[in-house]
């Protein structure tokens, strides 16, 4: 019987792992350049961490189970709530803002399709305790910087502010769960469903018209004035709009102006309070959203201090898909530079000895362990892009030498065994 991998999961082989590693290293470098430090949290958490804010309904979308001790646990569907939990226990006394980044797998019980997995990876950050237009602008600029550094083209960063929509709903007397339900439908982008929901819950005509107009507002910074004219009467919604204006001003100073103001962004997770943003790459079809984030207040909900925070996460797998689609290949270079092989099997111990000497000096080296024919080894080294093959032959050894073959030029050179490390280090530019 062949055992299959679970639905919605993947295996990653060597080349794919190298490409993923290349992207991971770039993201790490950029996040660290902006002063973020890496953290790690458990893959499973208490179920209540995810139901406290979102309600029991979220259980349909996550993997949850009881362990042998009867504890209700869940595989994390995202990392913002775990980071907030960790912050309350470990970091509340630390000088703020606290800038953290993470790379880890998440699990959601979803219908798998291209770009949507049951196990997927997020690369993200949380900036806790620094709500200001500057923090939000820095986080958005860093996301754009990462994608530019990876060579991704045609990505769009859409920025909105939930305070505008939520306050219009509040003025129309739609609050609590009902408000979350409306925001959920706006997030789905299904206008028909929204109209019928608003009819069902008896929203007055003016508020309904205003809401339907607002979620269609998209454009550059100049649309802020149009929105202001639209929401003219609502004081709280106007405050949220000023927040958005301030953010756009800060973004200008961070040198990033290639955004789309989009008031239809509602975000699927319900902990956001103000600024929200999503990044799209259109060639990816339905799963075009490669990143999402915004400002939220989870810490207080979990019993910590009242401290607003901001963050975002790249859907790492979707970033990989986007890069592949645009043929931005991250070089899958061989991780082995040298292959050591005995010409005859009675020299294999000598070959092991030389390979170890190279490895202990930091040269990545493979060695023939099973007595393959030389021809096979050379073709193997060629396919893997290995730079040098060290041939260990009886006559050479008698004279204290080995022969080094340059796989690119085909040239061969005799080298004294005691000089082999220096020789290869020099050749490899180490
Ligand atoms: P999210 O939008 O739910 O936000 O997830 C972030 C990203 O993960 C999405 O934009 C998407 O690219 C990717 N993603 C989500 N579900 C899947 C899936 N099933 N398969 C593949 N990729 C997926 C959050 O999770 C927030 N915690 C982000 C955040 C951090 N907000 C503030 N700080």
Short mmCIF file of C-alpha atoms and ligand atoms in Angstrom, two decimals:
data_model
loop_
_atom_site.label_atom_id
_atom_site.label_comp_id
_atom_site.label_asym_id
_atom_site.label_seq_id
_atom_site.Cartn_x
_atom_site.Cartn_y
_atom_site.Cartn_z
CA UNK A 1 0.00 0.00 0.00
CA UNK A 2 1.36 3.39 -1.01
CA UNK A 3 0.94 5.99 1.70
CA UNK A 4 -0.02 9.42 0.33
CA UNK A 5 0.88 12.79 1.81
CA UNK A 6 -2.08 14.57 3.43
CA UNK A 7 -4.29 16.66 1.15
CA UNK A 8 -3.12 20.24 0.77
CA UNK A 9 0.51 19.53 1.73
CA UNK A 10 3.66 19.28 -0.41
CA UNK A 11 7.11 17.72 -0.46
CA UNK A 12 9.94 20.01 -1.53
CA UNK A 13 12.93 18.53 -3.35
CA UNK A 14 16.50 19.84 -3.60
CA UNK A 15 16.18 22.53 -6.28
CA UNK A 16 12.95 23.91 -4.92
CA UNK A 17 14.45 24.04 -1.43
CA UNK A 18 17.45 25.93 -2.79
CA UNK A 19 15.17 28.47 -4.44
CA UNK A 20 13.09 28.84 -1.30
CA UNK A 21 16.26 29.22 0.76
CA UNK A 22 17.45 31.98 -1.60
CA UNK A 23 14.22 33.94 -1.06
CA UNK A 24 14.26 33.30 2.69
CA UNK A 25 17.83 34.63 2.96
CA UNK A 26 16.91 37.80 1.06
CA UNK A 27 13.85 38.40 3.24
CA UNK A 28 15.86 37.85 6.42
CA UNK A 29 18.52 40.30 5.23
CA UNK A 30 15.97 43.03 4.46
CA UNK A 31 13.97 42.57 7.71
CA UNK A 32 17.20 42.70 9.72
CA UNK A 33 18.29 45.83 7.85
CA UNK A 34 15.15 47.50 9.24
CA UNK A 35 16.02 46.46 12.79
CA UNK A 36 13.78 43.39 13.22
CA UNK A 37 14.99 40.42 15.30
CA UNK A 38 13.87 36.84 14.67
CA UNK A 39 11.57 34.98 17.08
CA UNK A 40 9.95 31.55 17.06
CA UNK A 41 6.73 30.34 18.65
CA UNK A 42 5.20 26.82 18.91
CA UNK A 43 3.49 25.25 15.92
CA UNK A 44 0.50 24.38 18.14
CA UNK A 45 -1.20 26.60 20.69
CA UNK A 46 -4.22 26.53 22.98
CA UNK A 47 -7.33 26.65 20.82
CA UNK A 48 -8.68 29.63 22.77
CA UNK A 49 -5.83 31.79 21.42
CA UNK A 50 -7.58 31.75 18.06
CA UNK A 51 -11.22 31.65 19.19
CA UNK A 52 -11.05 34.47 21.78
CA UNK A 53 -11.31 37.24 19.22
CA UNK A 54 -12.72 35.41 16.23
CA UNK A 55 -15.38 33.31 17.95
CA UNK A 56 -16.13 29.58 17.78
CA UNK A 57 -16.88 29.85 14.04
CA UNK A 58 -13.15 29.97 13.28
CA UNK A 59 -12.91 26.30 14.36
CA UNK A 60 -14.25 25.25 10.94
CA UNK A 61 -11.17 26.78 9.32
CA UNK A 62 -8.45 25.44 11.58
CA UNK A 63 -6.95 22.13 12.62
CA UNK A 64 -7.87 21.60 16.26
CA UNK A 65 -7.73 18.56 18.48
CA UNK A 66 -7.62 17.33 22.05
CA UNK A 67 -4.33 15.93 23.27
CA UNK A 68 -4.05 12.89 25.55
CA UNK A 69 -4.42 15.15 28.58
CA UNK A 70 -7.75 16.50 27.27
CA UNK A 71 -6.35 19.93 26.38
CA UNK A 72 -7.97 21.77 23.45
CA UNK A 73 -5.19 22.67 21.04
CA UNK A 74 -4.88 24.00 17.49
CA UNK A 75 -2.23 24.10 14.79
CA UNK A 76 -1.55 27.81 14.28
CA UNK A 77 -3.39 29.30 11.27
CA UNK A 78 -1.23 32.45 11.48
CA UNK A 79 1.39 33.97 13.76
CA UNK A 80 0.07 37.34 14.94
CA UNK A 81 -1.98 35.91 17.82
CA UNK A 82 0.91 33.64 18.99
CA UNK A 83 3.32 36.60 18.89
CA UNK A 84 0.85 38.72 20.89
CA UNK A 85 0.59 35.90 23.49
CA UNK A 86 4.36 35.64 23.70
CA UNK A 87 4.76 39.40 24.00
CA UNK A 88 2.45 39.58 27.04
CA UNK A 89 4.42 36.88 28.88
CA UNK A 90 7.96 37.73 27.83
CA UNK A 91 8.33 41.23 26.46
CA UNK A 92 5.86 43.64 28.03
CA UNK A 93 8.65 45.29 30.05
CA UNK A 94 10.92 45.74 27.03
CA UNK A 95 11.42 49.20 25.58
CA UNK A 96 8.94 49.79 22.80
CA UNK A 97 8.55 49.47 19.95
CA UNK A 98 9.52 45.80 19.84
CA UNK A 99 10.34 44.74 16.29
CA UNK A 100 10.06 40.99 15.60
CA UNK A 101 10.08 38.85 12.50
CA UNK A 102 9.25 35.19 11.93
CA UNK A 103 9.30 32.48 9.29
CA UNK A 104 7.14 29.46 9.96
CA UNK A 105 4.46 27.12 8.72
CA UNK A 106 0.77 27.75 9.25
CA UNK A 107 -2.19 25.40 8.86
CA UNK A 108 -5.68 26.17 7.62
CA UNK A 109 -8.45 23.72 6.85
CA UNK A 110 -9.26 25.10 3.40
CA UNK A 111 -10.25 23.65 0.06
CA UNK A 112 -6.85 23.19 -1.59
CA UNK A 113 -6.25 24.76 -4.99
CA UNK A 114 -3.38 26.51 -6.81
CA UNK A 115 -1.76 28.84 -4.28
CA UNK A 116 -3.99 27.71 -1.43
CA UNK A 117 -2.59 25.03 0.84
CA UNK A 118 -3.46 23.40 4.11
CA UNK A 119 0.13 23.77 5.23
CA UNK A 120 1.81 26.95 3.99
CA UNK A 121 4.55 29.27 5.17
CA UNK A 122 4.43 32.87 6.33
CA UNK A 123 7.34 35.29 6.51
CA UNK A 124 6.15 38.22 8.53
CA UNK A 125 6.76 40.81 11.21
CA UNK A 126 5.10 42.50 14.13
CA UNK A 127 5.99 45.95 15.38
CA UNK A 128 4.47 46.07 18.84
CA UNK A 129 3.83 49.28 20.69
CA UNK A 130 4.54 51.85 18.11
CA UNK A 131 1.32 52.85 16.46
CA UNK A 132 2.10 55.87 14.38
CA UNK A 133 1.88 56.71 10.71
CA UNK A 134 5.68 56.27 10.72
CA UNK A 135 5.51 52.64 11.93
CA UNK A 136 2.89 51.76 9.36
CA UNK A 137 4.82 53.49 6.61
CA UNK A 138 8.03 51.71 7.59
CA UNK A 139 6.35 48.29 7.56
CA UNK A 140 4.77 48.90 4.13
CA UNK A 141 8.06 50.26 2.70
CA UNK A 142 9.90 47.20 4.02
CA UNK A 143 7.43 44.87 2.28
CA UNK A 144 7.94 46.73 -1.00
CA UNK A 145 11.73 46.75 -0.48
CA UNK A 146 11.75 42.95 -0.06
CA UNK A 147 9.82 42.37 -3.27
CA UNK A 148 12.00 44.83 -5.21
CA UNK A 149 15.12 43.10 -3.90
CA UNK A 150 13.73 39.74 -5.08
CA UNK A 151 13.20 41.24 -8.54
CA UNK A 152 9.41 40.81 -8.47
CA UNK A 153 7.58 43.08 -10.91
CA UNK A 154 4.01 44.33 -11.27
CA UNK A 155 3.03 43.94 -7.63
CA UNK A 156 0.43 46.33 -6.29
CA UNK A 157 0.24 47.48 -2.68
CA UNK A 158 -3.32 48.43 -1.78
CA UNK A 159 -3.81 50.50 1.36
CA UNK A 160 -7.05 51.16 3.23
CA UNK A 161 -8.28 52.04 6.70
CA UNK A 162 -10.86 49.88 8.45
CA UNK A 163 -11.81 52.77 10.73
CA UNK A 164 -13.65 54.40 7.84
CA UNK A 165 -15.89 51.41 7.03
CA UNK A 166 -16.37 50.33 10.64
CA UNK A 167 -17.41 53.83 11.75
CA UNK A 168 -19.88 54.17 8.90
CA UNK A 169 -21.35 50.82 9.99
CA UNK A 170 -21.36 51.92 13.61
CA UNK A 171 -23.21 55.13 12.69
CA UNK A 172 -25.75 52.90 10.92
CA UNK A 173 -26.11 50.97 14.21
CA UNK A 174 -24.36 47.84 12.94
CA UNK A 175 -22.01 46.65 15.65
CA UNK A 176 -20.35 43.59 17.17
CA UNK A 177 -20.76 40.27 15.36
CA UNK A 178 -23.03 41.76 12.75
CA UNK A 179 -20.38 44.31 11.86
CA UNK A 180 -17.77 41.53 11.59
CA UNK A 181 -20.13 39.62 9.32
CA UNK A 182 -20.50 42.62 6.98
CA UNK A 183 -16.72 43.13 6.96
CA UNK A 184 -16.30 39.43 6.09
CA UNK A 185 -18.54 39.79 3.05
CA UNK A 186 -16.72 42.98 1.96
CA UNK A 187 -13.44 41.02 2.28
CA UNK A 188 -14.82 38.34 -0.05
CA UNK A 189 -15.45 41.08 -2.63
CA UNK A 190 -18.95 39.76 -3.35
CA UNK A 191 -21.08 42.89 -3.90
CA UNK A 192 -24.31 40.96 -4.56
CA UNK A 193 -23.99 39.10 -1.27
CA UNK A 194 -23.23 42.40 0.46
CA UNK A 195 -26.34 44.08 -0.96
CA UNK A 196 -28.57 41.23 0.15
CA UNK A 197 -26.96 41.14 3.61
CA UNK A 198 -27.45 44.90 4.05
CA UNK A 199 -31.09 44.51 3.00
CA UNK A 200 -31.61 41.66 5.45
CA UNK A 201 -30.23 43.62 8.38
CA UNK A 202 -32.26 46.66 7.47
CA UNK A 203 -29.53 49.24 6.91
CA UNK A 204 -30.95 52.64 5.98
CA UNK A 205 -30.67 53.69 2.32
CA UNK A 206 -28.12 56.48 2.85
CA UNK A 207 -25.69 54.30 4.78
CA UNK A 208 -26.08 51.51 2.26
CA UNK A 209 -25.36 53.81 -0.69
CA UNK A 210 -22.39 55.32 1.12
CA UNK A 211 -20.95 51.89 1.95
CA UNK A 212 -21.35 50.59 -1.59
CA UNK A 213 -19.67 53.71 -2.99
CA UNK A 214 -16.82 53.60 -0.47
CA UNK A 215 -15.78 50.01 -1.16
CA UNK A 216 -15.39 50.89 -4.83
CA UNK A 217 -13.05 53.84 -4.11
CA UNK A 218 -9.62 53.00 -5.51
CA UNK A 219 -6.89 55.24 -6.87
CA UNK A 220 -3.88 57.37 -5.98
CA UNK A 221 -3.67 59.76 -3.03
CA UNK A 222 -5.97 62.23 -4.76
CA UNK A 223 -9.04 60.08 -3.97
CA UNK A 224 -8.69 60.99 -0.29
CA UNK A 225 -10.40 64.32 -1.05
CA UNK A 226 -13.28 62.51 -2.81
CA UNK A 227 -13.70 60.20 0.18
CA UNK A 228 -13.71 63.21 2.50
CA UNK A 229 -16.53 64.74 0.50
CA UNK A 230 -18.47 61.47 0.65
CA UNK A 231 -18.21 60.87 4.40
CA UNK A 232 -18.44 64.54 5.28
CA UNK A 233 -20.98 64.03 8.08
CA UNK A 234 -19.25 61.26 10.07
CA UNK A 235 -16.75 62.52 12.63
CA UNK A 236 -15.12 59.15 13.51
CA UNK A 237 -14.84 58.02 9.91
CA UNK A 238 -13.17 61.37 9.16
CA UNK A 239 -10.58 60.79 11.90
CA UNK A 240 -9.72 57.47 10.26
CA UNK A 241 -9.38 59.24 6.93
CA UNK A 242 -6.93 61.76 8.45
CA UNK A 243 -4.94 58.79 9.75
CA UNK A 244 -4.78 57.50 6.20
CA UNK A 245 -3.64 60.90 4.92
CA UNK A 246 -0.86 61.02 7.50
CA UNK A 247 0.27 57.53 6.51
CA UNK A 248 0.47 58.54 2.85
CA UNK A 249 2.58 61.58 3.81
CA UNK A 250 4.99 59.36 5.76
CA UNK A 251 5.18 56.90 2.87
CA UNK A 252 6.31 59.74 0.65
CA UNK A 253 9.19 60.40 3.06
CA UNK A 254 10.08 56.67 3.01
CA UNK A 255 10.34 57.03 -0.77
CA UNK A 256 7.41 54.80 -1.57
CA UNK A 257 4.55 56.22 -3.59
CA UNK A 258 3.59 53.36 -5.87
CA UNK A 259 0.49 52.35 -3.88
CA UNK A 260 -3.23 52.19 -4.55
CA UNK A 261 -5.57 53.67 -1.96
CA UNK A 262 -8.37 51.09 -1.74
CA UNK A 263 -11.20 51.57 0.73
CA UNK A 264 -12.67 48.16 -0.09
CA UNK A 265 -9.99 46.30 1.89
CA UNK A 266 -11.67 44.64 4.85
CA UNK A 267 -9.13 41.82 5.72
CA UNK A 268 -10.26 38.32 6.60
CA UNK A 269 -8.99 38.38 10.20
CA UNK A 270 -11.04 40.48 12.55
CA UNK A 271 -8.40 41.98 14.86
CA UNK A 272 -7.48 44.94 12.68
CA UNK A 273 -8.43 48.39 13.90
CA UNK A 274 -7.12 50.98 11.44
CA UNK A 275 -4.65 50.91 8.58
CA UNK A 276 -4.75 47.73 6.51
CA UNK A 277 -2.91 46.72 3.37
CA UNK A 278 -2.71 43.86 0.90
CA UNK A 279 -0.26 43.10 -1.89
CA UNK A 280 -1.48 41.58 -5.14
CA UNK A 281 0.26 40.03 -8.13
CA UNK A 282 -2.33 39.71 -10.87
CA UNK A 283 -0.83 36.80 -12.82
CA UNK A 284 -1.65 34.49 -9.88
CA UNK A 285 -5.41 34.29 -10.48
CA UNK A 286 -7.73 33.87 -7.52
CA UNK A 287 -4.87 33.55 -5.01
CA UNK A 288 -3.27 36.81 -6.12
CA UNK A 289 -2.89 38.14 -2.56
CA UNK A 290 0.75 37.51 -1.67
CA UNK A 291 0.72 39.50 1.55
CA UNK A 292 -1.58 41.14 4.04
CA UNK A 293 -1.32 43.13 7.22
CA UNK A 294 -2.22 46.22 9.16
CA UNK A 295 -2.68 47.78 12.57
CA UNK A 296 -4.40 45.79 15.32
CA UNK A 297 -5.04 45.65 19.01
CA UNK A 298 -4.79 42.03 20.17
CA UNK A 299 -2.56 42.48 23.20
CA UNK A 300 -5.31 44.09 25.29
CA UNK A 301 -7.86 41.47 24.17
CA UNK A 302 -5.47 38.79 25.54
CA UNK A 303 -5.24 40.56 28.89
CA UNK A 304 -2.13 42.65 28.28
CA UNK A 305 -1.65 46.41 28.21
CA UNK A 306 -3.44 48.62 25.70
CA UNK A 307 -0.83 48.84 23.02
CA UNK A 308 -1.48 49.15 19.32
CA UNK A 309 0.70 47.26 16.93
CA UNK A 310 1.22 46.81 13.27
CA UNK A 311 2.56 44.02 11.09
CA UNK A 312 2.13 41.92 7.99
CA UNK A 313 2.97 38.51 6.59
CA UNK A 314 4.04 37.39 3.16
CA UNK A 315 2.40 34.21 1.97
CA UNK A 316 5.83 32.73 1.27
CA UNK A 317 4.51 30.07 -1.12
CA UNK A 318 2.63 32.66 -3.16
CA UNK A 319 5.75 34.86 -3.37
CA UNK A 320 7.56 31.79 -4.75
CA UNK A 321 4.72 31.21 -7.25
CA UNK A 322 4.86 34.85 -8.37
CA UNK A 323 8.64 34.74 -8.86
CA UNK A 324 8.34 31.52 -10.85
CA UNK A 325 5.54 32.90 -12.99
CA UNK A 326 7.74 35.90 -13.84
CA UNK A 327 10.68 33.58 -14.47
CA UNK A 328 12.76 35.25 -11.78
CA UNK A 329 14.86 32.24 -11.10
CA UNK A 330 16.84 32.34 -7.96
CA UNK A 331 20.09 30.61 -8.84
CA UNK A 332 20.00 27.02 -7.66
CA UNK A 333 23.76 26.76 -7.28
CA UNK A 334 25.30 23.45 -6.26
CA UNK A 335 26.08 23.45 -2.57
CA UNK A 336 29.07 21.15 -3.15
CA UNK A 337 32.25 22.65 -4.62
CA UNK A 338 34.57 19.64 -4.70
CA UNK A 339 34.19 15.90 -5.32
CA UNK A 340 36.96 13.55 -4.16
CA UNK A 341 37.22 10.18 -5.85
CA UNK A 342 39.71 7.31 -5.71
CA UNK A 343 40.78 6.03 -9.12
CA UNK A 344 40.84 2.49 -7.69
CA UNK A 345 38.82 1.19 -4.76
CA UNK A 346 41.90 0.35 -2.65
CA UNK A 347 42.48 4.13 -2.33
CA UNK A 348 39.04 4.88 -0.92
CA UNK A 349 40.33 5.36 2.65
CA UNK A 350 42.83 7.94 1.39
CA UNK A 351 39.98 9.67 -0.49
CA UNK A 352 37.88 9.78 2.74
CA UNK A 353 40.86 11.27 4.57
CA UNK A 354 41.33 14.03 1.96
CA UNK A 355 37.59 14.80 1.84
CA UNK A 356 37.50 15.24 5.64
CA UNK A 357 40.52 17.53 5.52
CA UNK A 358 38.74 19.75 2.99
CA UNK A 359 35.45 19.74 4.95
CA UNK A 360 37.19 20.62 8.22
CA UNK A 361 38.63 23.62 6.40
CA UNK A 362 35.18 24.78 5.33
CA UNK A 363 35.25 23.54 1.73
CA UNK A 364 31.95 21.82 0.86
CA UNK A 365 33.00 18.42 -0.40
CA UNK A 366 31.41 15.18 -1.51
CA UNK A 367 33.29 11.88 -1.69
CA UNK A 368 32.65 8.61 -3.52
CA UNK A 369 31.32 6.22 -0.84
CA UNK A 370 30.23 3.32 -2.98
CA UNK A 371 32.98 2.75 -5.58
CA UNK A 372 31.36 4.33 -8.66
CA UNK A 373 33.17 4.30 -12.01
CA UNK A 374 35.20 7.45 -12.74
CA UNK A 375 33.18 8.22 -15.88
CA UNK A 376 29.94 8.19 -13.86
CA UNK A 377 31.45 10.42 -11.20
CA UNK A 378 32.60 12.98 -13.75
CA UNK A 379 29.19 13.12 -15.39
CA UNK A 380 27.51 13.34 -11.95
CA UNK A 381 29.85 16.21 -10.96
CA UNK A 382 29.07 17.90 -14.25
CA UNK A 383 25.27 17.72 -13.80
CA UNK A 384 25.46 19.01 -10.26
CA UNK A 385 27.72 21.92 -11.26
CA UNK A 386 30.55 20.80 -8.96
CA UNK A 387 33.63 22.92 -9.73
CA UNK A 388 36.57 20.58 -9.00
CA UNK A 389 37.10 16.83 -8.87
CA UNK A 390 40.08 15.58 -6.85
CA UNK A 391 41.39 12.34 -8.36
CA UNK A 392 43.23 10.10 -5.91
CA UNK A 393 45.52 7.77 -7.94
CA UNK A 394 48.19 5.31 -6.79
CA UNK A 395 51.15 6.90 -8.64
CA UNK A 396 50.21 10.41 -7.49
CA UNK A 397 49.91 9.26 -3.89
CA UNK A 398 53.37 7.66 -4.00
CA UNK A 399 54.73 11.09 -4.91
CA UNK A 400 52.55 12.83 -2.26
CA UNK A 401 50.21 14.35 -4.89
CA UNK A 402 46.61 14.29 -6.07
CA UNK A 403 45.26 15.49 -9.44
CA UNK A 404 42.68 18.27 -9.46
CA UNK A 405 40.38 18.48 -12.48
CA UNK A 406 38.74 21.83 -13.23
CA UNK A 407 35.28 20.79 -14.44
CA UNK A 408 34.72 24.04 -16.31
CA UNK A 409 37.91 24.10 -18.42
CA UNK A 410 38.71 20.38 -18.28
CA UNK A 411 42.30 21.22 -17.26
CA UNK A 412 44.12 18.96 -14.77
CA UNK A 413 46.83 19.94 -12.32
CA UNK A 414 48.97 17.95 -9.88
CA UNK A 415 48.86 19.36 -6.35
CA UNK A 416 50.83 18.32 -3.24
CA UNK A 417 48.45 16.81 -0.66
CA UNK A 418 49.71 19.16 2.03
CA UNK A 419 48.81 22.12 -0.22
CA UNK A 420 45.37 20.90 -1.35
CA UNK A 421 43.37 23.06 1.08
CA UNK A 422 45.24 26.27 0.14
CA UNK A 423 45.07 25.40 -3.54
CA UNK A 424 41.28 24.84 -3.56
CA UNK A 425 40.57 27.75 -1.23
CA UNK A 426 42.44 29.99 -3.65
CA UNK A 427 40.64 28.54 -6.67
CA UNK A 428 37.21 28.87 -5.03
CA UNK A 429 38.00 32.40 -3.90
CA UNK A 430 37.33 31.53 -0.23
P1 LIG B 1 -3.48 36.66 6.10
O1 LIG B 1 -3.83 37.64 5.01
O2 LIG B 1 -4.55 35.78 6.59
O3 LIG B 1 -2.87 37.52 7.27
O4 LIG B 1 -2.26 35.76 5.64
C1 LIG B 1 -1.08 36.35 5.13
C2 LIG B 1 -0.77 35.77 3.76
O5 LIG B 1 -0.66 34.35 3.86
C3 LIG B 1 -1.88 35.98 2.73
O6 LIG B 1 -1.77 37.27 2.15
C4 LIG B 1 -1.58 34.88 1.73
O7 LIG B 1 -0.60 35.30 0.80
C5 LIG B 1 -1.00 33.78 2.60
N1 LIG B 1 -1.98 32.69 2.80
C6 LIG B 1 -3.09 32.70 3.56
N2 LIG B 1 -3.72 31.50 3.50
C7 LIG B 1 -3.00 30.72 2.67
C8 LIG B 1 -3.12 29.36 2.19
N3 LIG B 1 -4.11 28.58 2.57
N4 LIG B 1 -2.17 28.88 1.34
C9 LIG B 1 -1.13 29.67 0.94
N5 LIG B 1 -0.97 30.96 1.38
C10 LIG B 1 -1.88 31.47 2.22
C11 LIG B 1 -2.37 36.98 8.43
O8 LIG B 1 -2.23 35.80 8.62
C12 LIG B 1 -1.93 38.02 9.43
N6 LIG B 1 -1.45 37.32 10.65
C13 LIG B 1 -0.88 38.95 8.88
C14 LIG B 1 -0.47 40.01 9.84
C15 LIG B 1 0.70 40.04 10.53
N7 LIG B 1 -1.20 41.02 10.23
C16 LIG B 1 -0.54 41.72 11.13
N8 LIG B 1 0.61 41.13 11.33
#
